[in-house]
Short mmCIF file of C-alpha atoms and ligand atoms in Angstrom, two decimals:
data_model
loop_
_atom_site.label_atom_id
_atom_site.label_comp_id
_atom_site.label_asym_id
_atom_site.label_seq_id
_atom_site.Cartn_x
_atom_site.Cartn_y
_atom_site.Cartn_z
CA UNK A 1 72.08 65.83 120.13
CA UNK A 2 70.26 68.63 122.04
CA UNK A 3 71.79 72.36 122.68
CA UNK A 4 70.82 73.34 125.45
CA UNK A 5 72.77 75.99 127.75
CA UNK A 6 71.86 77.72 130.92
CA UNK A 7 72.19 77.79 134.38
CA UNK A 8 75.72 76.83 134.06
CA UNK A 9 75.20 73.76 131.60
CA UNK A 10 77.76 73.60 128.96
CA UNK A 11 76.38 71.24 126.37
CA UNK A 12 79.43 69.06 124.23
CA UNK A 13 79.77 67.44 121.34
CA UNK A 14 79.96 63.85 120.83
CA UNK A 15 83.29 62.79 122.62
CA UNK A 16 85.42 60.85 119.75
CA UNK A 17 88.76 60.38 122.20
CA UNK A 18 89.85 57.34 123.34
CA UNK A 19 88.84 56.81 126.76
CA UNK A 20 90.93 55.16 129.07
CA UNK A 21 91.62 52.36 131.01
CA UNK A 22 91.14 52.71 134.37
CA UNK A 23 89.77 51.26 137.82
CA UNK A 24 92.04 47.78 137.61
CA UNK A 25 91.48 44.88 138.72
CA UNK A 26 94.18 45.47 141.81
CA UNK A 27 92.32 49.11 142.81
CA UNK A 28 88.90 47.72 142.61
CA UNK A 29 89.81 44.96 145.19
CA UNK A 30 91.41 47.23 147.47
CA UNK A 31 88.44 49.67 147.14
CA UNK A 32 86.13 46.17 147.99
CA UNK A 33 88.42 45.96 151.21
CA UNK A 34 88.05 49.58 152.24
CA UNK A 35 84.47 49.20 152.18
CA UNK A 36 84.54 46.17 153.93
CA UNK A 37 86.87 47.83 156.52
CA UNK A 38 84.65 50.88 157.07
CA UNK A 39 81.73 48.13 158.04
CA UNK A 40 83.72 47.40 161.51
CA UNK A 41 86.92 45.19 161.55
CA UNK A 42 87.35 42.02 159.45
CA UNK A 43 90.27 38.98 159.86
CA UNK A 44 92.13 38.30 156.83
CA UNK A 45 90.69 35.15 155.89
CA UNK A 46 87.29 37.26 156.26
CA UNK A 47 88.42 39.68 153.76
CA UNK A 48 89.99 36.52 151.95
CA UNK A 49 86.66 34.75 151.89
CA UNK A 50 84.79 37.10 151.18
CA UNK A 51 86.64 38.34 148.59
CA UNK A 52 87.38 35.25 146.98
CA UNK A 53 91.33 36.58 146.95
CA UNK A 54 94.54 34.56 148.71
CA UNK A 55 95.31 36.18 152.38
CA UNK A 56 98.52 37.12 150.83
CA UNK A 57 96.33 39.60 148.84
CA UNK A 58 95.07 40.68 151.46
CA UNK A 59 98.21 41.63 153.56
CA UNK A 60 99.42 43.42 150.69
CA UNK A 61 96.11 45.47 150.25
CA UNK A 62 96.69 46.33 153.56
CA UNK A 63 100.07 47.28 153.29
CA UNK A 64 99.56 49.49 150.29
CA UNK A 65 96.66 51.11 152.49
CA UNK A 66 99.00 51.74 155.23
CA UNK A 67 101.49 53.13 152.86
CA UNK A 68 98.55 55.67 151.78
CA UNK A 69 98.28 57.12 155.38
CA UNK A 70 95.49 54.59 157.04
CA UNK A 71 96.38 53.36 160.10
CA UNK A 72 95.56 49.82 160.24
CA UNK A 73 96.04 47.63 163.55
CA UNK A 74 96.10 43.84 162.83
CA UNK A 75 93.62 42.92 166.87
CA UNK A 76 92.46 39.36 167.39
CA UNK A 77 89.07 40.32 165.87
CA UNK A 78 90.73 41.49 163.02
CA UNK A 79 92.00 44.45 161.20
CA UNK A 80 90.76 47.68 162.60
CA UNK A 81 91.29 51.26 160.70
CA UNK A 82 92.06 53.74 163.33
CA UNK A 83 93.55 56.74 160.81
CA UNK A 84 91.82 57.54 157.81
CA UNK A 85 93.86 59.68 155.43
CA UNK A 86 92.88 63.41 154.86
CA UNK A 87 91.97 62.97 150.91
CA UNK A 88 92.55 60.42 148.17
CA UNK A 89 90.11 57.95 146.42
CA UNK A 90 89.88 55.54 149.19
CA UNK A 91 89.85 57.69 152.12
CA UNK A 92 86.75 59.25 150.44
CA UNK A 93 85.38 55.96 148.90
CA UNK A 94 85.98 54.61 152.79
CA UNK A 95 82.71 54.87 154.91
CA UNK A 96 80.96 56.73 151.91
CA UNK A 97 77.20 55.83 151.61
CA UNK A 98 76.90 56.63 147.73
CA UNK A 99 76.22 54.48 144.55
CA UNK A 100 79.53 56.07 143.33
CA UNK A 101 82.65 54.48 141.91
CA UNK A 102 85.93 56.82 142.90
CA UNK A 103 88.05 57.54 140.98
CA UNK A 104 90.77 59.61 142.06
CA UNK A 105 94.44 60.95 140.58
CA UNK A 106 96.26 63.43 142.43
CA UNK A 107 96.49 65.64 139.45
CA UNK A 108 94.41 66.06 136.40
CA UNK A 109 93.97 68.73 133.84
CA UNK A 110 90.28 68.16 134.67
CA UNK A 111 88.10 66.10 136.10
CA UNK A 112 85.42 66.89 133.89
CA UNK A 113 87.21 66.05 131.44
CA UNK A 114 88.50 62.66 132.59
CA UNK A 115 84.40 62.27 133.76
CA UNK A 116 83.68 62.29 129.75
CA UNK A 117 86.71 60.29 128.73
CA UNK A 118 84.69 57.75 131.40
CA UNK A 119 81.17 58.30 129.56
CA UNK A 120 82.49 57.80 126.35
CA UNK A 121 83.71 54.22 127.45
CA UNK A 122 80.03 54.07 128.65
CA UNK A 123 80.90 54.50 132.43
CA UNK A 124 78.20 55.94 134.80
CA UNK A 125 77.71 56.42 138.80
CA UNK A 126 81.59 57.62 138.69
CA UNK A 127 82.88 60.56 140.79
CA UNK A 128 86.67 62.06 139.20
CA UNK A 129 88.32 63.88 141.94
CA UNK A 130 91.96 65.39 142.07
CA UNK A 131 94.31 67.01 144.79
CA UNK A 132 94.93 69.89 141.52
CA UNK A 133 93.95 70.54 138.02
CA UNK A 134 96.33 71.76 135.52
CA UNK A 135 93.89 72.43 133.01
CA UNK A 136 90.41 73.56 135.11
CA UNK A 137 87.45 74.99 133.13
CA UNK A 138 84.47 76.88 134.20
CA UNK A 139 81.73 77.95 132.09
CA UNK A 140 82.55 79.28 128.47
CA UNK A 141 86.08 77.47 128.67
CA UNK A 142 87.34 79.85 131.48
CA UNK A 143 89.80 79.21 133.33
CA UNK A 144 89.44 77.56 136.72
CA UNK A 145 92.47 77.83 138.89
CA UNK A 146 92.63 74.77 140.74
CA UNK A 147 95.83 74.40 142.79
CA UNK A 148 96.46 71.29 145.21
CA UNK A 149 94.52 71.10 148.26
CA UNK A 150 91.08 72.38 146.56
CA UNK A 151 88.27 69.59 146.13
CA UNK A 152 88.00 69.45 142.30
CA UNK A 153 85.59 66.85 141.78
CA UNK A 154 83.48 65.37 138.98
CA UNK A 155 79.96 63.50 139.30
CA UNK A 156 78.96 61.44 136.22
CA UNK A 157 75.29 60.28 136.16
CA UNK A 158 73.10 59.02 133.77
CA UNK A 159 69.44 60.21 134.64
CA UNK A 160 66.79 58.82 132.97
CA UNK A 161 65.09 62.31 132.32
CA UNK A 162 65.33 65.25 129.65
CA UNK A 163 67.87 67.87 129.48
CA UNK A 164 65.94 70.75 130.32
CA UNK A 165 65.95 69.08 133.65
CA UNK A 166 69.74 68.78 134.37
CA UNK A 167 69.52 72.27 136.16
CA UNK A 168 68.40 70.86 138.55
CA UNK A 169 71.52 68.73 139.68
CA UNK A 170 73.38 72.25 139.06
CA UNK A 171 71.26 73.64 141.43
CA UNK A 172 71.69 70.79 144.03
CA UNK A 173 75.09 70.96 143.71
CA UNK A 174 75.43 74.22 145.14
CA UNK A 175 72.71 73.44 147.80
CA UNK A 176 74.98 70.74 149.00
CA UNK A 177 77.90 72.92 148.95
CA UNK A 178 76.30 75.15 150.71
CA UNK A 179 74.75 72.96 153.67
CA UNK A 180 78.16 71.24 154.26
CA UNK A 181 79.96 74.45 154.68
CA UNK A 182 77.38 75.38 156.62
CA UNK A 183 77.73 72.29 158.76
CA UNK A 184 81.48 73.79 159.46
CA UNK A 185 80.30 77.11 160.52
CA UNK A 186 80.52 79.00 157.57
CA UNK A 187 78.04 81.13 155.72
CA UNK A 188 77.49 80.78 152.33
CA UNK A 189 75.28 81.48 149.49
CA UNK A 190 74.20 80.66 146.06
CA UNK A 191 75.11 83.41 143.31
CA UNK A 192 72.39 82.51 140.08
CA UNK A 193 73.60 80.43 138.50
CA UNK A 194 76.52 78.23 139.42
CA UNK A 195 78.57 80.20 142.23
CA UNK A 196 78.71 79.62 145.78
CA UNK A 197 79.83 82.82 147.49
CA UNK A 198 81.24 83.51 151.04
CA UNK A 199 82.30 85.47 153.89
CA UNK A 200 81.76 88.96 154.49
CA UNK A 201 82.58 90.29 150.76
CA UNK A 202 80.48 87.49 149.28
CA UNK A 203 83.36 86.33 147.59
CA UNK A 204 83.61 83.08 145.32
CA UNK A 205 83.91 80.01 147.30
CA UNK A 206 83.30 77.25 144.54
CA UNK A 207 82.03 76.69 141.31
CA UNK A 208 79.96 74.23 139.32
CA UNK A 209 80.20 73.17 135.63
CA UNK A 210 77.27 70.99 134.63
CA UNK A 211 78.08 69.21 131.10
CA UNK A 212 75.71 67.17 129.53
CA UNK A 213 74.90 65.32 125.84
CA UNK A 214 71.77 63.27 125.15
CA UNK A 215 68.53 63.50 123.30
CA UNK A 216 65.83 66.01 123.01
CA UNK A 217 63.89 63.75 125.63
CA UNK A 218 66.65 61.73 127.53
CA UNK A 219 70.37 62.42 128.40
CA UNK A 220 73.37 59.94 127.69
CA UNK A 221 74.92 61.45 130.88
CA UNK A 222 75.39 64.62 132.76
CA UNK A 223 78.94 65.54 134.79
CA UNK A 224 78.36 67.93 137.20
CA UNK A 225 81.49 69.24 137.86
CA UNK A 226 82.15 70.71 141.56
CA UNK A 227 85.40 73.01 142.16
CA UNK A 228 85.41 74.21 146.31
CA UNK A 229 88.33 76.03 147.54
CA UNK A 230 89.00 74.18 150.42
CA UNK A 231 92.64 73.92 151.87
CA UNK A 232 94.25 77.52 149.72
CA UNK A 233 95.53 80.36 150.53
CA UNK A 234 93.09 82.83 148.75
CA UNK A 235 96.42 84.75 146.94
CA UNK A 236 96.94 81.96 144.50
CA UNK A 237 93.55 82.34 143.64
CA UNK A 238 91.66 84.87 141.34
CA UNK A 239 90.88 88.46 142.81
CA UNK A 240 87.09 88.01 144.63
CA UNK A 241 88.14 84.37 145.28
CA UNK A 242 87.41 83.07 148.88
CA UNK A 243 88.69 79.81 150.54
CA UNK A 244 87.83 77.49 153.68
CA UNK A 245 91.44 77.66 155.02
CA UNK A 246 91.61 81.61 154.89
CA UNK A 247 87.48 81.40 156.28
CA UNK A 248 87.92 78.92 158.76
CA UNK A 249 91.36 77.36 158.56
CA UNK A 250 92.22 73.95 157.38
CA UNK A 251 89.83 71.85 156.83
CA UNK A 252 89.39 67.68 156.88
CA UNK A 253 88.94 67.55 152.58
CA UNK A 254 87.57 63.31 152.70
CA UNK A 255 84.71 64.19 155.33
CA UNK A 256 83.71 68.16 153.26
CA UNK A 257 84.07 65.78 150.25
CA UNK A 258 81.74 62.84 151.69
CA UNK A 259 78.91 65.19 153.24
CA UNK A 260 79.04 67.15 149.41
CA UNK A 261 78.24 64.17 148.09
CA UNK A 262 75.97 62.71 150.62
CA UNK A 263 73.72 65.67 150.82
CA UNK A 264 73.86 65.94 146.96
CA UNK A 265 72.58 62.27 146.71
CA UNK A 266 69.90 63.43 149.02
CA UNK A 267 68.36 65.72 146.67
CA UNK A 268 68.61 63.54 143.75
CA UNK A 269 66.09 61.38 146.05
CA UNK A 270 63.72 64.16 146.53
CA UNK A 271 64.38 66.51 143.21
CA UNK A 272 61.36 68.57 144.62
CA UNK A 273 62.90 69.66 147.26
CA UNK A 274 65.49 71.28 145.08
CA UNK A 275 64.43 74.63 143.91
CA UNK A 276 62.82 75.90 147.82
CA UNK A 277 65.55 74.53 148.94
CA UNK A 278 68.12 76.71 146.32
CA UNK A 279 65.37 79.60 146.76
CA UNK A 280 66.29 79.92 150.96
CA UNK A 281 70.04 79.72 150.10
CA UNK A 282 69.90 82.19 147.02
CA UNK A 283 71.87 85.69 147.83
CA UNK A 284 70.34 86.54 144.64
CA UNK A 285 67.29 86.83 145.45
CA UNK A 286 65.80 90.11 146.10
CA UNK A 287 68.91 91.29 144.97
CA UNK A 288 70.19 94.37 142.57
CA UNK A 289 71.59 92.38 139.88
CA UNK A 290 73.21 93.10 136.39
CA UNK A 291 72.72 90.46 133.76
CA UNK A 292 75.00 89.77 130.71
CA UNK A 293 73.35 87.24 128.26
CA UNK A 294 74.57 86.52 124.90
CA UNK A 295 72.44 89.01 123.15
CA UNK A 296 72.33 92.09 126.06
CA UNK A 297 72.70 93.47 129.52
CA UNK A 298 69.65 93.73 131.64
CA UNK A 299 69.65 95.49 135.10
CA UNK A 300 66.75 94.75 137.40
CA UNK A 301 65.89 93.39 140.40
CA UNK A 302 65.96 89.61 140.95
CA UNK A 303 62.73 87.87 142.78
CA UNK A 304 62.61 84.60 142.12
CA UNK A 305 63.75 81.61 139.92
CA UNK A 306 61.56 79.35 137.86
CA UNK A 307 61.78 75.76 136.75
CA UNK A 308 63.86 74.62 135.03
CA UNK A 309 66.05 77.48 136.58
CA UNK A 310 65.18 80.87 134.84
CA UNK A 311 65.76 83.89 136.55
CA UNK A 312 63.07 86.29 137.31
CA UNK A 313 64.01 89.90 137.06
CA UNK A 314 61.79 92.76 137.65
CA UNK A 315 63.14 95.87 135.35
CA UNK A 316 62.02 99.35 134.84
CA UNK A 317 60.14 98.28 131.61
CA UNK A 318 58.55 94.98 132.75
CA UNK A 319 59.00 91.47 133.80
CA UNK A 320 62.53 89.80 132.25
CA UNK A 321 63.12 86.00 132.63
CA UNK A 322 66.31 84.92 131.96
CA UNK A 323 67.78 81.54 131.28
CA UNK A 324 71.48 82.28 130.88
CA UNK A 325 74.30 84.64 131.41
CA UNK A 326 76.71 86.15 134.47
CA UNK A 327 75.21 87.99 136.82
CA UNK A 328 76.69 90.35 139.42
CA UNK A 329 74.85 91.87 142.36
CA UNK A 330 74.67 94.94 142.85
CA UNK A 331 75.07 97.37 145.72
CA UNK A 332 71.26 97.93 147.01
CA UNK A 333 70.28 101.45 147.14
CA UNK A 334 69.41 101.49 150.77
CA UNK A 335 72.55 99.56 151.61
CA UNK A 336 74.56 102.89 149.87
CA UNK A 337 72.67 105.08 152.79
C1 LIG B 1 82.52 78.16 137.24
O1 LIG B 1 82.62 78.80 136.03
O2 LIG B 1 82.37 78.71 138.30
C2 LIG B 1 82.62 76.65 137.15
C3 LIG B 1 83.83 76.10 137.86
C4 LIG B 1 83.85 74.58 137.85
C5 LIG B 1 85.16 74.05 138.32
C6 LIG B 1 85.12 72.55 138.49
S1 LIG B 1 86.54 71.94 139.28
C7 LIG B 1 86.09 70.33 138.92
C8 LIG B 1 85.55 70.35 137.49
N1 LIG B 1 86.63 70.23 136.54
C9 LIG B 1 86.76 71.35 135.79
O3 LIG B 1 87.64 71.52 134.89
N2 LIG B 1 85.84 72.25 136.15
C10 LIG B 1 85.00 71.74 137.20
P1 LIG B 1 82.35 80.36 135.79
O4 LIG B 1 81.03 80.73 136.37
O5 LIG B 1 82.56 80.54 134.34
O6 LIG B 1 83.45 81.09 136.62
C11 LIG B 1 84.78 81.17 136.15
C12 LIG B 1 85.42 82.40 136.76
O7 LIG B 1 85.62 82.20 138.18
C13 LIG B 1 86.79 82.69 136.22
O8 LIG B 1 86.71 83.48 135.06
C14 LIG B 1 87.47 83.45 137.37
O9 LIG B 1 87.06 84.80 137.37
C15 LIG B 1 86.85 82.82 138.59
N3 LIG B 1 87.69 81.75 139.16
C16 LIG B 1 88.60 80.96 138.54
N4 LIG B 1 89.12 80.07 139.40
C17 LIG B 1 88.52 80.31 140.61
C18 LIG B 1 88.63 79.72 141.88
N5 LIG B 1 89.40 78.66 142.13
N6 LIG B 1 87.86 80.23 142.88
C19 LIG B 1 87.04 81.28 142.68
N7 LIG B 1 86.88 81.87 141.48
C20 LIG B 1 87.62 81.40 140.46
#
């Protein structure tokens, strides 16, 4: 069991609780039929076929999907989805080009918790998500406020590779984040480590909570755990909190969800890519910047970030690199005049 913790990794114990049942027999064949659906339309004795299942399985698949909010019409080539519903496991899990299982319950007290309940029963390649949290956590067991209509979502892997380089997936996290929001018109940046800020006050726009628990040279699994104020009005949220809805009104949660994780998959591909890529989007960067670490405060200017995802700060007495902590930017002293 390794400790490791920076850049926003929170390293656990062992997880002793009994983890629970889930992904039944009934949801995983009407999670087969989604993604059968979102190929182009299928009869039901396609779907039947092909899913080795009677075709009155199928109708009432499809009736429990319509019941969801897809809008199914039965044509003589088959069943074609016209209306995809705005969030949920299988309106994400439908059309979604990922090696990821959904898993999705309106409310949680947090996905990343549920994501380790999953590891302990030796899940992987799972995504969590929930409409609301009762129970969100950020880093140090804060509190994350995570009323319905945010995307609070969970990714458990299990990457064959050490811990010191789980930053990484912190890091392309928020890169993903940031490109999809970007994708909608809005502006964003990455605050070292773990915050995604936005909007002309730079305020908080989501969050990430990396959790992992492995070996000195391998991990048993990571959760990276994603929290992106998407569809809230920013006065239920903490002060310096910023949201889609109040940045660019309401937004369509299954396709911001989908590109998050489609662009995060991308970087998992080409993990090199990860820290120029962070480096472009970093506000940080070049920034004023007050650092609180466990053992002090250091004020300085930030200029770059080093593997595995140590800040660089330049201070009056020399050179500071910093693997943990908050930091806060500062006001620049030519932006004062
Ligand atoms: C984080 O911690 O920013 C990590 C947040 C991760 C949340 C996701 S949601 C899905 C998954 N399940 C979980 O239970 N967690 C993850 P940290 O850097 O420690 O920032 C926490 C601080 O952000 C709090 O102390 C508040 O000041 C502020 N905060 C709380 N809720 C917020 C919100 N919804 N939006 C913006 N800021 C918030």
């Amino acid at each position: 069991m390794v400790s490791v913790d920076a850049w926003g990794l929170s390293v656990v114990g062992p997880n002793s609780q009994k983890a629970l049942q889930v992904g039944s027999d009934m949801g995983a064949t009407r999670r087969a039929i989604v993604e059968l659906l979102a190929t182009g339309p299928k009869s039901g004795p396609e779907i039947a076929d092909e899913l080795a299942i009677s075709r009155n399985a199928v109708w009432k698949h499809i009736t429990a999907l319509r019941d969801q909010g897809f809008e199914i019409e039965g044509r003589p080539d088959g069943y074609h989805v016209t209306e995809v519903p705005e969030f949920g496991g299988d309106a994400v899990a439908f059309g979604l080009d990922t090696p990821y299982t959904i898993q999705y319950e309106p409310t949680l007290a947090s996905t990343n918790h549920r994501a380790r309940e999953l590891a302990a029963d030796g899940m992987t390649d799972v995504v969590v998500l929930a409409d609301q949290q009762t129970g969100g956590r950020g880093r140090l067991d804060r509190t994350w406020a995570s009323p319905t209509g945010g995307i609070w979502l969970s990714i458990l892997i299990s990457p064959d590779r050490p811990p010191a380089d789980m930053s990484l997936f912190t890091f392309a996290a928020a890169i993903a984040i940031v490109d999809t929001v970007a994708e909608h018109g809005v502006t964003a940046g990455i605050k070292w480590p773990n915050d995604v800020l936005a909007g002309p006050e730079e305020h908080k726009l989501a969050g990430i909570l990396t959790e992992l628990e492995g070996e000195a040279d391998r991990v048993s699994w990571v959760i990276i755990g994603i929290g992106l104020n998407a569809n809230i009005d920013p006065e239920v949220l903490p002060a310096e909190s910023t949201s889609l809805q109040s940045l660019i009104g309401t937004v369509n949660r299954r396709s911001v969800t989908q590109a998050v994780l489609h662009r995060f998959e991308e970087l998992r591909a080409a993990p090199e890519q990860i820290l120029p890529a962070w480096r472009k989007r970093a506000y940080t960067l070049g920034r004023e910047v007050r650092v609180d670490t466990y053992a002090e405060t250091i004020y300085g200017r930030a200029v770059d970030i080093e593997p595995p995802g140590a800040l660089i700060i330049e201070t009056e007495t020399g050179t500071r690199r910093v693997t943990t902590g908050d930091c806060q930017h500062l006001r620049a002293i030519q932006d004062e005049n």
